[in-house]
Every structure is written in C-alpha cells, then in structure tokens.
Amino acid sequence: MKKIIVPIDFSEYSEYALETAAILAKRNNAEILALHMLEIEKGRVTDSSNELNEKMVFFLKLAEQKFDNFLSNDYLEGVSVTPIVKHFKVFSEVAEVAKEHNADMIVMGSHGASGLSEIFVGSNTEKVVRHSDIPVLVVKQKPVNLSFDTVTFASDFSIEMVEPYLKARQLFDNLKLVHVNVPGEGFSSSSEMEVKVADFLKKADGNLDKLNDVHYTSDYTVEKGILNASNLLGADLIAVPTHGRKGLAHFFTGSVSEDVANHASLPVITFKI
C-alpha cells in the first residue's frame, strides 16, 4: 500500500478519514493524495468569460488556502501529502483519480444515510464504493485503535468471492469468515453450507486451515446478519465484497456492501468483485 486517496470536503468526517489514512500511511510508508472537488457546474467551467475565469481562480485559491489549514494537523507530521483539486463534485471521479495515480486504497469519512435520503439520493460514500476498483475504507469516527486485530469477511462463498477474499487476506491476518443464512430462496441447510465453505477454501487457499474461522449465523437480512455477527465476534473492521452495481440494476437490487457501509458503526472496507 503506497498511495492512499482521501476525499476531503473539510468536514469532521473527512478529518476522521485523513487521520485514519495518516496512521496507515506511517505504517506502510505510503503517500496520501488529499482530493477536494469544487462545487462548480460543468457548464460554468466551460464558459470562457473573463468574469468566470476570475471566479474560478478565486475558488481554486480558496480551496488551496483551506487545504493549507486542513493539512497542518500534527498527525500528518512525517507523512507525504499531495493535495489535488478537481473542478466537479462528481464522486464517481474519485475512482478515476485512483486509476490515474495508481492508488491502492481510498479512505473516506461518512455519516451514513437513512430513510428517504438513502433511497432517492444515496450517500457520497455509496457512490465511491459503487465505482471504485480498489478497496474503500469507510470510517465514521475519530480513529482510536486501528490495529484491526479481528476482521470479519462476509461471503456467500461462491466462486466469485475468491478474488476479494484473497485481496483481504493480503491486508489482514486474522480474518473471521461470516456466512449469513436468510429465510427464503437463499436458505441453505447446515450440511449444504459446510460443503460450500469447504469447496471455497480449497479453491482459495488450497487447504482447510481457515475452516475453524468460519462463523455461521442466521438472520432476516444479510446486512443485519453481518452487523450482528461482527459485534458478536468483537470485530474491529468489517470487510465486504461488492459488485458495484449501477443504474437501475442497483436501484432495484440494492447492494449489501453499501448498506453495511452506511449503517455499521465499525469501519468497513469494500473489495470489488
């Protein structure tokens, strides 16, 4: 992990993310890319009038000044930080910046979303999770302990989960695998689950050494099962794979990873399937 992107809107939540990224950067000798997006409409940016150009310069200078103040915190001492300012506040661009700079992780602060705001608008965190090909670490509180001694990895143990599982294994030693059994179509008997998990571990690890680290739980929804199991296991972090569905497919099917990222009090890290 050599480059960490932190979207900055100068809120307390983005400061939580920045401090979290600073801790990770010091452990990994990594660089932080602090990304701020100006709230300027695309049509206005393409306008060539002198008056607009002056406004653009003003907004850019203001952002630079805010960055100087925001990036002067003591916890950033000894950390390489590169500020980046983009013209549009379109959060899918975070993924594009990540690709452009070959970043390894995005760390983002979030206050979550619920109710009608979640249904009709969604959160900026959801948008980043949906578009990102690299892991996204979502934090909602000031970092106190980032040891990540116990990490729950939620999975249905299908073949497509092998790659995100292996990515999580590269970052975390103590993974507790969680399978949530829900009523209805997705229900599996105990023997069916055990066979599926064993097959998954053989394909992913080539052995069954992690078999004792698999936790089975039953709940009414996958999201609730993940959150309850993580609390029960004393997890410091929840890891979830995501398809990154977009458009109508996302609206009608939803995303467990985004729901967990929105509603969990623990830090959540997502891995693209």
Coordinates of C-alpha atoms in Angstrom, one line a residue:
M1 CA 0.0 0.0 0.0
K2 CA 1.9 3.0 -1.3
K3 CA -0.8 5.5 -2.3
I4 CA -3.9 6.3 -0.3
I5 CA -6.6 8.7 -1.6
V6 CA -8.7 10.7 0.9
P7 CA -11.7 12.7 -0.4
I8 CA -11.8 16.0 1.5
D9 CA -14.8 18.3 2.0
F10 CA -13.3 19.9 5.1
S11 CA -15.9 18.3 7.4
E12 CA -15.2 16.5 10.6
Y13 CA -15.8 13.2 8.8
S14 CA -13.2 13.8 6.2
E15 CA -10.8 14.7 9.0
Y16 CA -11.5 11.3 10.6
A17 CA -10.6 9.8 7.2
L18 CA -7.5 11.9 6.9
E19 CA -6.3 10.9 10.4
T20 CA -7.0 7.3 9.7
A21 CA -5.1 7.5 6.4
A22 CA -2.2 9.1 8.2
I23 CA -1.9 6.2 10.6
L24 CA -2.0 3.7 7.7
A25 CA 0.5 5.8 5.7
K26 CA 3.0 5.8 8.6
R27 CA 2.7 2.0 9.0
N28 CA 3.2 1.4 5.3
N29 CA 5.5 4.4 4.3
A30 CA 2.7 5.5 1.9
E31 CA 1.7 8.8 0.3
I32 CA -1.6 10.4 0.9
L33 CA -3.5 12.1 -2.0
A34 CA -5.9 14.6 -0.5
L35 CA -8.7 15.1 -3.0
H36 CA -11.1 18.0 -3.0
M37 CA -13.8 18.6 -5.5
L38 CA -15.1 22.1 -6.2
E39 CA -18.8 22.6 -6.4
I40 CA -18.9 24.2 -9.8
E41 CA -21.3 23.2 -12.5
K42 CA -19.8 21.8 -15.7
G43 CA -21.5 24.4 -17.9
R44 CA -19.9 27.2 -15.9
V45 CA -16.5 25.6 -16.0
T46 CA -16.6 25.5 -19.9
D47 CA -17.7 29.2 -20.1
S48 CA -14.7 31.3 -21.3
S49 CA -15.7 34.7 -20.0
N50 CA -13.2 36.7 -18.1
E51 CA -15.5 37.1 -15.1
L52 CA -15.9 33.4 -14.8
N53 CA -12.2 32.8 -15.1
E54 CA -11.7 35.2 -12.3
K55 CA -14.2 33.3 -10.2
M56 CA -12.5 30.0 -11.0
V57 CA -9.2 31.4 -9.8
F58 CA -10.8 32.7 -6.7
F59 CA -12.4 29.3 -5.8
L60 CA -9.1 27.5 -6.5
K61 CA -7.2 29.9 -4.3
L62 CA -9.8 29.5 -1.6
A63 CA -9.5 25.7 -1.8
E64 CA -5.7 25.9 -1.6
Q65 CA -6.0 28.1 1.5
K66 CA -8.4 25.6 3.1
F67 CA -6.1 22.8 2.3
D68 CA -3.1 24.6 3.9
N69 CA -5.1 24.9 7.2
F70 CA -6.7 21.4 7.0
L71 CA -3.3 19.7 6.2
S72 CA -1.5 21.4 9.1
N73 CA -2.6 18.8 11.7
D74 CA 0.0 17.3 13.9
Y75 CA -0.9 13.7 13.0
L76 CA 0.3 14.4 9.4
E77 CA 3.8 15.2 10.6
G78 CA 6.3 13.0 8.6
V79 CA 3.6 11.9 6.1
S80 CA 3.9 12.8 2.4
V81 CA 0.6 14.6 1.4
T82 CA -0.3 15.7 -2.1
P83 CA -3.3 18.0 -2.4
I84 CA -5.5 17.5 -5.6
V85 CA -8.3 19.9 -6.6
K86 CA -10.9 18.8 -9.2
H87 CA -13.5 21.1 -10.7
F88 CA -16.6 19.0 -10.5
K89 CA -18.2 17.5 -7.4
V90 CA -19.0 14.1 -9.1
F91 CA -17.9 11.4 -6.7
S92 CA -17.5 8.8 -9.5
E93 CA -14.4 10.8 -10.3
V94 CA -12.7 9.6 -7.2
A95 CA -12.3 6.2 -8.9
E96 CA -10.9 7.9 -12.0
V97 CA -8.3 9.8 -9.9
A98 CA -7.4 6.5 -8.2
K99 CA -6.7 4.9 -11.6
E100 CA -4.8 7.9 -12.8
H101 CA -2.5 7.9 -9.8
N102 CA -2.3 4.1 -9.4
A103 CA -3.6 4.3 -5.8
D104 CA -4.0 1.3 -3.6
M105 CA -6.8 2.4 -1.3
I106 CA -9.5 5.0 -0.8
V107 CA -10.2 6.1 2.8
M108 CA -13.4 8.0 3.2
G109 CA -15.3 9.5 6.1
S110 CA -19.1 9.1 6.2
H111 CA -22.0 10.0 8.5
G112 CA -24.1 7.3 6.7
A113 CA -27.6 7.7 5.2
S114 CA -31.0 6.5 6.1
G115 CA -34.7 6.9 5.2
L116 CA -35.7 8.8 2.1
S117 CA -32.3 10.4 1.6
E118 CA -30.8 7.0 1.2
I119 CA -33.5 5.8 -1.2
F120 CA -33.6 8.8 -3.5
V121 CA -30.1 10.3 -3.2
G122 CA -27.8 7.9 -1.6
S123 CA -24.6 9.0 0.1
N124 CA -21.3 10.1 -1.4
T125 CA -19.7 7.1 0.2
E126 CA -22.1 4.8 -1.7
K127 CA -21.1 6.5 -5.0
V128 CA -17.4 6.0 -4.3
V129 CA -17.9 2.3 -3.3
R130 CA -20.0 1.7 -6.4
H131 CA -17.4 3.0 -8.8
S132 CA -14.1 2.0 -7.2
D133 CA -12.0 -0.9 -8.4
I134 CA -9.7 -0.6 -5.3
P135 CA -10.6 -1.2 -1.7
V136 CA -12.6 1.6 0.0
L137 CA -12.2 2.0 3.8
V138 CA -15.2 3.8 5.3
V139 CA -14.8 5.4 8.8
K140 CA -17.4 7.3 10.8
Q141 CA -15.5 8.1 14.0
K142 CA -12.2 9.6 15.0
P143 CA -9.6 6.7 14.9
V144 CA -8.7 5.3 18.3
N145 CA -7.5 1.8 17.6
L146 CA -6.6 0.8 14.1
S147 CA -5.0 -2.5 15.0
F148 CA -7.7 -4.4 13.0
D149 CA -6.9 -7.5 15.1
T150 CA -10.2 -9.1 14.2
V151 CA -11.7 -8.6 10.8
T152 CA -14.9 -10.2 9.6
F153 CA -15.2 -11.0 6.0
A154 CA -18.8 -11.5 4.8
S155 CA -19.3 -14.0 2.0
D156 CA -21.8 -16.3 0.3
F157 CA -18.7 -18.5 -0.6
S158 CA -19.5 -18.5 -4.3
I159 CA -16.5 -18.7 -6.7
E160 CA -16.7 -15.0 -7.5
M161 CA -15.9 -14.3 -3.9
V162 CA -12.4 -15.9 -4.1
E163 CA -10.6 -12.9 -5.5
P164 CA -11.9 -10.3 -3.0
Y165 CA -11.2 -12.8 -0.2
L166 CA -7.6 -13.2 -1.3
K167 CA -7.2 -9.4 -1.5
A168 CA -8.5 -9.2 2.1
R169 CA -6.1 -11.9 3.2
Q170 CA -3.2 -9.8 1.8
L171 CA -4.1 -6.9 4.1
F172 CA -5.3 -8.7 7.2
D173 CA -4.0 -11.7 9.1
N174 CA -6.9 -12.5 11.4
L175 CA -9.9 -12.9 9.1
K176 CA -13.2 -14.3 10.5
L177 CA -15.4 -15.5 7.6
V178 CA -19.1 -14.9 8.1
H179 CA -21.9 -16.7 6.3
V180 CA -25.4 -15.3 6.8
N181 CA -28.3 -17.8 6.3
V182 CA -31.5 -16.0 5.5
P183 CA -35.1 -17.4 5.0
G184 CA -36.4 -17.9 1.6
E185 CA -34.7 -18.7 -1.7
G186 CA -31.1 -18.2 -0.3
F187 CA -31.6 -20.6 2.6
S188 CA -29.1 -23.4 2.9
S189 CA -29.0 -26.4 5.3
S190 CA -26.1 -26.9 7.6
S191 CA -24.6 -29.7 5.5
E192 CA -25.0 -27.6 2.3
M193 CA -23.2 -24.7 3.9
E194 CA -20.4 -26.8 5.2
V195 CA -19.8 -28.4 1.7
K196 CA -19.9 -25.0 0.0
V197 CA -17.4 -23.4 2.5
A198 CA -15.0 -26.4 2.2
D199 CA -15.1 -26.2 -1.6
F200 CA -14.5 -22.4 -1.4
L201 CA -11.5 -22.7 1.0
K202 CA -9.9 -25.4 -1.2
K203 CA -10.1 -23.2 -4.2
A204 CA -8.9 -20.1 -2.4
D205 CA -6.3 -21.4 0.0
G206 CA -5.6 -24.9 -1.3
N207 CA -6.4 -26.2 2.2
L208 CA -9.0 -26.1 5.0
D209 CA -6.8 -24.3 7.6
K210 CA -9.4 -21.5 7.9
L211 CA -12.3 -23.8 8.5
N212 CA -12.4 -23.0 12.2
D213 CA -12.5 -19.3 11.4
V214 CA -15.9 -19.6 9.6
H215 CA -18.9 -18.3 11.6
Y216 CA -22.4 -19.3 10.5
T217 CA -25.3 -17.1 11.5
S218 CA -29.0 -16.8 10.7
D219 CA -30.9 -13.5 10.4
Y220 CA -33.7 -11.9 8.5
T221 CA -31.4 -9.9 6.2
V222 CA -27.7 -10.4 5.1
E223 CA -26.9 -6.9 6.3
K224 CA -28.3 -7.5 9.8
G225 CA -26.5 -10.8 10.0
I226 CA -23.2 -9.3 9.1
L227 CA -23.5 -6.5 11.6
N228 CA -24.7 -8.8 14.4
A229 CA -22.0 -11.4 13.8
S230 CA -19.3 -8.7 13.7
N231 CA -20.4 -7.4 17.1
L232 CA -20.6 -10.9 18.5
L233 CA -17.0 -11.7 17.3
G234 CA -15.6 -8.5 18.6
A235 CA -14.5 -7.3 15.2
D236 CA -12.5 -4.1 14.7
L237 CA -13.3 -4.0 11.0
I238 CA -15.9 -5.4 8.6
A239 CA -14.8 -6.5 5.1
V240 CA -17.4 -6.9 2.4
P241 CA -17.2 -7.7 -1.3
T242 CA -19.2 -5.5 -3.8
H243 CA -20.4 -5.9 -7.3
G244 CA -20.5 -2.1 -7.8
R245 CA -23.9 -2.3 -9.5
K246 CA -25.0 1.0 -11.1
G247 CA -28.2 2.5 -12.6
L248 CA -31.5 0.7 -12.5
A249 CA -29.9 -2.6 -11.6
H250 CA -28.5 -1.0 -8.4
F251 CA -31.8 0.7 -7.6
F252 CA -33.9 -2.4 -7.8
T253 CA -31.4 -5.0 -6.3
G254 CA -29.5 -2.7 -3.9
S255 CA -26.1 -3.6 -2.5
V256 CA -25.3 -5.3 0.7
S257 CA -21.9 -3.7 0.8
E258 CA -23.3 -0.2 0.6
D259 CA -26.0 -0.9 3.2
V260 CA -23.3 -2.2 5.6
A261 CA -21.1 0.7 4.9
N262 CA -24.0 3.1 5.6
H263 CA -25.3 1.5 8.7
A264 CA -22.3 0.0 10.5
S265 CA -20.7 1.9 13.4
L266 CA -17.5 -0.1 12.8
P267 CA -15.1 0.8 10.0
V268 CA -16.0 -1.0 6.8
I269 CA -13.7 -1.9 3.9
T270 CA -15.1 -3.0 0.5
F271 CA -13.4 -5.1 -2.2
K272 CA -14.6 -5.1 -5.8
I273 CA -15.7 -8.5 -7.1

